[in-house]
Structure formats: C-alpha cells, structure tokens
Amino acid sequence: MALEPGDGRDAKGQAMSKELVFYTNPMSRGRIVRWMLEEVGQPYRTEILDYETTLKGAEYLAVNPMGKVPALRHGETVITEGAAICAYLADAFPETGLAPAPTERGDYYRWLFFAAGPVEAAVTAKSLGFEPKPEQRRMAGFGCMADVVNALEGAVKGRDYIAGDRFSAADVYVGSQIGWGMQFGSIERRPVFEAYFERIGARPAAVRAREIDDALIPATPKPIPAE
C-alpha cells in the first residue's frame, strides 16, 4: 500500500498528479476495487473503515452519504459503486489497456453493468430468501436467478475474456462476482465459471489484492457483510 500520488491524464491529455485514496473494509465488495487498483499499478492510499464506527461516521458520510464501501477519491473527484470505480480507473489510466477502444466497448459496458445490475440484484434477492413468482418477473430487472446465471454463463463460455481478446476492467468486476458467488454459494458452480475464474483469478494483481486484504482481516472474522 503505497502513499505516493497517482498519475493520470486530464481531459486535454495533460499530465496531472492526484492522490488516489481507497476507502474500504477487507470483508466487503471493496476487494473488487483492490484488485482493480493492483491491476492499474498506480500508488494509492488505503483508508480502512470499521462497520461499527467509522463507516457511518460524519467524516466518511461526507465522502459517501450511503455509508457504504468501496469509495475512491482521485484528487477532488469522488467515485462510489464498484463497477463505476473500475470503469473510472480504466479511463483515468488508459496506458494500462484495461478498457477497450471506445468503438469496441459494446460487450465491455454490457457485461460490466449486467454484473452490477441483474447479477447483484439476483444474488441479493436469493441471499434474502426471495425469488420472484413467474408473474412478478417482468417487474424485476433481473427476472429470475436462473435467467441471470444462464446469461452469465453464455457471456463467458467459449472465450478467455468477457469483452474481447484481452483482459479488461469488466473481467475484474464480473470475475469477482463469479468467484465470490461460487465461494459463498450464491452462484452455482459450473465448469464454465470455474475455468473462467481460475484463469483470471490467477493474475498477479488478483493474487496481490487477495493477500493484502486477507492480511487485514481479523484472526476471527465475522461473516462477510454486504456493505
């Protein structure tokens, strides 16, 4: 966890120096952003928030009024929501190649936000013991869990990466949803999912990110919250 400022480019392509500050808890969705930050490779500072105290404190609520993690501050810019942070970092540091060219972002945007929308909603509903009845599925953005999982399988089947022929920020986010879902039983293990996550989860940045967050978890952790 470096403390030096990160470097990017502004809208005119001019060099700029802005500190990256990462707000997280090691037992949260912040692990997704940790992976993305390690892929980006720029120095960043980590602020660990505690569920019982600082997460809902006035100082952090000024950053994210929802009192949720992750959040990222890049200079004066604040970004919340894991998918948005991944997309932002890919654009802020284009030299990393973590976003396809603008004319080739159909699958990139489609599956990045499919994972942030229908997948997230379906997994949450399942965890809470809710499954829409057939007549309710038109009202639910995710339809039903089976439709979501089948669509997700189709997205990764027969390809190395979800948005073209190279790894991207969409793989960080979608891969995290799949890996975490299989680990905790919210997404069923399918050979296609296992092969996809085994491949991308072995990336050096992914391994570093897990090691960093695992080292920050208390010796006797509580079940992973959903913040």
Short mmCIF file of C-alpha atoms in Angstrom, two decimals:
data_model
loop_
_atom_site.label_atom_id
_atom_site.label_comp_id
_atom_site.label_asym_id
_atom_site.label_seq_id
_atom_site.Cartn_x
_atom_site.Cartn_y
_atom_site.Cartn_z
CA MET A 1 0.00 0.00 0.00
CA ALA A 2 1.95 2.96 -1.29
CA LEU A 3 1.40 6.52 -0.15
CA GLU A 4 2.67 8.44 -3.19
CA PRO A 5 0.25 10.23 -5.54
CA GLY A 6 -1.08 8.51 -8.65
CA ASP A 7 -0.54 9.98 -12.09
CA GLY A 8 -3.12 10.15 -14.87
CA ARG A 9 -4.22 12.40 -17.71
CA ASP A 10 -6.83 15.12 -17.75
CA ALA A 11 -9.40 15.70 -20.49
CA LYS A 12 -6.82 17.55 -22.60
CA GLY A 13 -4.22 14.84 -22.21
CA GLN A 14 -2.11 16.93 -19.85
CA ALA A 15 -0.17 15.23 -17.09
CA MET A 16 -1.72 15.58 -13.67
CA SER A 17 -0.83 14.43 -10.20
CA LYS A 18 -3.71 13.34 -7.96
CA GLU A 19 -3.61 11.16 -4.90
CA LEU A 20 -5.69 8.00 -5.04
CA VAL A 21 -7.40 7.30 -1.73
CA PHE A 22 -9.21 3.98 -1.42
CA TYR A 23 -11.91 3.61 1.25
CA THR A 24 -12.68 0.01 2.08
CA ASN A 25 -13.06 -2.81 4.55
CA PRO A 26 -11.26 -6.11 3.80
CA MET A 27 -14.54 -8.01 4.30
CA SER A 28 -16.54 -6.15 1.69
CA ARG A 29 -17.05 -5.52 -2.01
CA GLY A 30 -14.02 -3.28 -1.68
CA ARG A 31 -11.98 -6.35 -2.54
CA ILE A 32 -13.10 -5.88 -6.15
CA VAL A 33 -11.64 -2.37 -6.27
CA ARG A 34 -8.46 -3.51 -4.52
CA TRP A 35 -7.94 -5.94 -7.41
CA MET A 36 -8.59 -3.18 -9.93
CA LEU A 37 -6.14 -0.84 -8.22
CA GLU A 38 -3.47 -3.52 -8.27
CA GLU A 39 -4.11 -4.03 -11.99
CA VAL A 40 -3.75 -0.28 -12.57
CA GLY A 41 -0.42 -0.31 -10.74
CA GLN A 42 -0.54 3.30 -9.52
CA PRO A 43 0.31 4.17 -5.91
CA TYR A 44 -2.74 4.57 -3.67
CA ARG A 45 -3.51 5.13 -0.02
CA THR A 46 -5.93 2.87 1.82
CA GLU A 47 -8.38 4.05 4.47
CA ILE A 48 -9.83 1.09 6.38
CA LEU A 49 -13.32 1.69 7.73
CA ASP A 50 -14.91 -0.21 10.59
CA TYR A 51 -18.51 -1.39 10.32
CA GLU A 52 -19.35 -0.46 13.88
CA THR A 53 -17.86 3.04 13.93
CA THR A 54 -16.20 4.94 11.09
CA LEU A 55 -18.30 3.59 8.21
CA LYS A 56 -21.31 5.57 9.39
CA GLY A 57 -19.28 8.44 10.87
CA ALA A 58 -19.69 12.02 9.70
CA GLU A 59 -16.25 12.12 8.06
CA TYR A 60 -16.93 9.18 5.77
CA LEU A 61 -20.55 10.14 5.11
CA ALA A 62 -19.14 13.31 3.56
CA VAL A 63 -17.41 11.01 1.07
CA ASN A 64 -20.29 8.59 0.53
CA PRO A 65 -23.64 9.56 2.07
CA MET A 66 -24.73 5.92 1.77
CA GLY A 67 -22.13 4.91 4.33
CA LYS A 68 -21.08 2.04 2.08
CA VAL A 69 -17.74 0.85 0.74
CA PRO A 70 -15.91 0.90 -1.57
CA ALA A 71 -15.28 4.50 -2.50
CA LEU A 72 -12.38 6.16 -4.25
CA ARG A 73 -11.08 9.71 -4.13
CA HIS A 74 -8.85 10.79 -7.02
CA GLY A 75 -7.76 14.33 -6.27
CA GLU A 76 -11.05 16.19 -5.85
CA THR A 77 -13.11 13.54 -7.65
CA VAL A 78 -15.07 11.00 -5.59
CA ILE A 79 -16.39 7.81 -7.15
CA THR A 80 -18.59 5.23 -5.44
CA GLU A 81 -20.04 1.90 -6.60
CA GLY A 82 -17.63 -0.87 -7.53
CA ALA A 83 -18.43 -1.07 -11.24
CA ALA A 84 -18.20 2.71 -11.61
CA ILE A 85 -14.83 2.76 -9.85
CA CYS A 86 -13.47 0.01 -12.10
CA ALA A 87 -14.65 1.85 -15.22
CA TYR A 88 -13.28 5.17 -13.93
CA LEU A 89 -9.84 3.77 -13.19
CA ALA A 90 -9.62 2.15 -16.63
CA ASP A 91 -10.34 5.54 -18.22
CA ALA A 92 -8.19 7.57 -15.82
CA PHE A 93 -5.16 5.42 -16.63
CA PRO A 94 -5.59 4.44 -20.30
CA GLU A 95 -1.99 3.32 -20.59
CA THR A 96 -2.96 0.18 -18.65
CA GLY A 97 -5.15 -1.02 -21.51
CA LEU A 98 -7.90 -2.04 -19.07
CA ALA A 99 -10.68 -0.67 -21.27
CA PRO A 100 -11.25 -1.48 -24.95
CA ALA A 101 -11.16 1.29 -27.53
CA PRO A 102 -14.33 3.44 -27.36
CA THR A 103 -15.62 1.90 -30.60
CA GLU A 104 -15.21 -1.61 -29.17
CA ARG A 105 -16.95 -1.24 -25.82
CA GLY A 106 -20.26 -2.96 -26.52
CA ASP A 107 -19.54 -6.16 -24.58
CA TYR A 108 -17.44 -4.22 -22.06
CA TYR A 109 -20.29 -1.97 -20.97
CA ARG A 110 -22.93 -4.66 -21.40
CA TRP A 111 -21.41 -7.23 -19.08
CA LEU A 112 -19.83 -4.80 -16.63
CA PHE A 113 -23.23 -3.32 -15.88
CA PHE A 114 -25.06 -6.62 -16.19
CA ALA A 115 -22.95 -7.82 -13.27
CA ALA A 116 -23.58 -4.60 -11.34
CA GLY A 117 -27.32 -4.70 -12.05
CA PRO A 118 -29.11 -8.03 -12.63
CA VAL A 119 -26.39 -10.24 -11.12
CA GLU A 120 -26.05 -8.15 -7.98
CA ALA A 121 -29.82 -7.87 -7.56
CA ALA A 122 -30.45 -11.57 -8.15
CA VAL A 123 -27.73 -12.65 -5.73
CA THR A 124 -29.01 -10.27 -3.05
CA ALA A 125 -32.60 -11.46 -3.52
CA LYS A 126 -31.50 -15.08 -3.25
CA SER A 127 -29.49 -14.36 -0.10
CA LEU A 128 -32.59 -12.79 1.45
CA GLY A 129 -34.74 -15.77 0.51
CA PHE A 130 -36.69 -14.02 -2.23
CA GLU A 131 -37.42 -15.37 -5.70
CA PRO A 132 -39.96 -13.54 -7.89
CA LYS A 133 -43.01 -15.55 -8.85
CA PRO A 134 -43.44 -16.06 -12.60
CA GLU A 135 -46.00 -13.28 -12.77
CA GLN A 136 -43.62 -10.93 -10.90
CA ARG A 137 -40.58 -11.42 -13.12
CA ARG A 138 -41.48 -8.64 -15.55
CA MET A 139 -41.28 -6.21 -12.62
CA ALA A 140 -37.83 -7.38 -11.51
CA GLY A 141 -34.91 -6.13 -13.55
CA PHE A 142 -33.15 -9.45 -13.12
CA GLY A 143 -36.18 -11.58 -13.96
CA CYS A 144 -35.16 -14.68 -12.03
CA MET A 145 -31.95 -16.22 -10.76
CA ALA A 146 -31.92 -18.97 -13.38
CA ASP A 147 -32.12 -16.49 -16.25
CA VAL A 148 -29.29 -14.41 -14.78
CA VAL A 149 -26.96 -17.36 -14.26
CA ASN A 150 -27.68 -18.76 -17.72
CA ALA A 151 -26.99 -15.38 -19.33
CA LEU A 152 -23.78 -15.04 -17.32
CA GLU A 153 -22.64 -18.48 -18.42
CA GLY A 154 -23.26 -17.54 -22.04
CA ALA A 155 -21.18 -14.41 -21.58
CA VAL A 156 -18.04 -16.27 -20.54
CA LYS A 157 -18.47 -19.53 -22.43
CA GLY A 158 -16.00 -20.13 -25.23
CA ARG A 159 -13.90 -17.04 -24.62
CA ASP A 160 -10.91 -16.16 -22.47
CA TYR A 161 -12.19 -12.71 -21.52
CA ILE A 162 -15.63 -11.22 -21.36
CA ALA A 163 -15.12 -8.18 -23.60
CA GLY A 164 -12.86 -9.20 -26.44
CA ASP A 165 -9.48 -10.81 -26.79
CA ARG A 166 -7.82 -9.14 -23.82
CA PHE A 167 -8.36 -8.72 -20.09
CA SER A 168 -10.27 -5.60 -19.05
CA ALA A 169 -11.90 -3.88 -16.09
CA ALA A 170 -15.07 -5.80 -16.94
CA ASP A 171 -13.24 -9.04 -16.12
CA VAL A 172 -12.26 -7.65 -12.73
CA TYR A 173 -15.86 -6.88 -11.84
CA VAL A 174 -17.61 -9.84 -13.49
CA GLY A 175 -14.89 -12.23 -12.36
CA SER A 176 -15.18 -11.01 -8.78
CA GLN A 177 -18.95 -11.57 -8.80
CA ILE A 178 -18.49 -15.08 -10.15
CA GLY A 179 -15.60 -16.01 -7.85
CA TRP A 180 -17.22 -14.59 -4.74
CA GLY A 181 -20.60 -16.07 -5.67
CA MET A 182 -19.18 -19.57 -6.07
CA GLN A 183 -17.20 -19.25 -2.85
CA PHE A 184 -20.25 -18.36 -0.77
CA GLY A 185 -22.81 -20.42 -2.65
CA SER A 186 -24.83 -17.57 -4.12
CA ILE A 187 -23.85 -18.56 -7.67
CA GLU A 188 -23.79 -22.23 -8.54
CA ARG A 189 -20.50 -23.79 -9.54
CA ARG A 190 -20.46 -24.53 -13.22
CA PRO A 191 -17.42 -25.75 -15.20
CA VAL A 192 -17.51 -22.62 -17.36
CA PHE A 193 -17.44 -20.35 -14.31
CA GLU A 194 -14.69 -22.33 -12.61
CA ALA A 195 -12.48 -22.27 -15.69
CA TYR A 196 -13.03 -18.54 -16.23
CA PHE A 197 -12.30 -17.54 -12.66
CA GLU A 198 -9.33 -19.90 -12.34
CA ARG A 199 -7.82 -18.20 -15.35
CA ILE A 200 -8.32 -14.56 -14.38
CA GLY A 201 -8.08 -15.09 -10.62
CA ALA A 202 -4.51 -16.29 -11.03
CA ARG A 203 -3.33 -12.95 -12.40
CA PRO A 204 -0.53 -11.45 -10.27
CA ALA A 205 -2.62 -8.37 -9.44
CA ALA A 206 -5.52 -10.55 -8.29
CA VAL A 207 -3.23 -12.62 -6.08
CA ARG A 208 -1.63 -9.49 -4.57
CA ALA A 209 -5.01 -7.95 -3.87
CA ARG A 210 -6.26 -11.06 -2.06
CA GLU A 211 -3.09 -11.25 0.01
CA ILE A 212 -3.35 -7.59 1.02
CA ASP A 213 -6.98 -7.84 2.08
CA ASP A 214 -6.62 -11.24 3.74
CA ALA A 215 -3.81 -9.85 5.89
CA LEU A 216 -6.16 -7.07 7.06
CA ILE A 217 -8.94 -9.43 8.20
CA PRO A 218 -9.08 -10.08 11.97
CA ALA A 219 -7.98 -13.51 13.13
CA THR A 220 -11.60 -14.45 13.92
CA PRO A 221 -13.62 -12.59 11.32
CA LYS A 222 -17.36 -12.17 11.34
CA PRO A 223 -19.29 -13.33 8.26
CA ILE A 224 -18.60 -11.06 5.31
CA PRO A 225 -21.07 -8.16 5.38
CA ALA A 226 -22.66 -6.75 2.26
CA GLU A 227 -21.56 -3.12 2.52
#
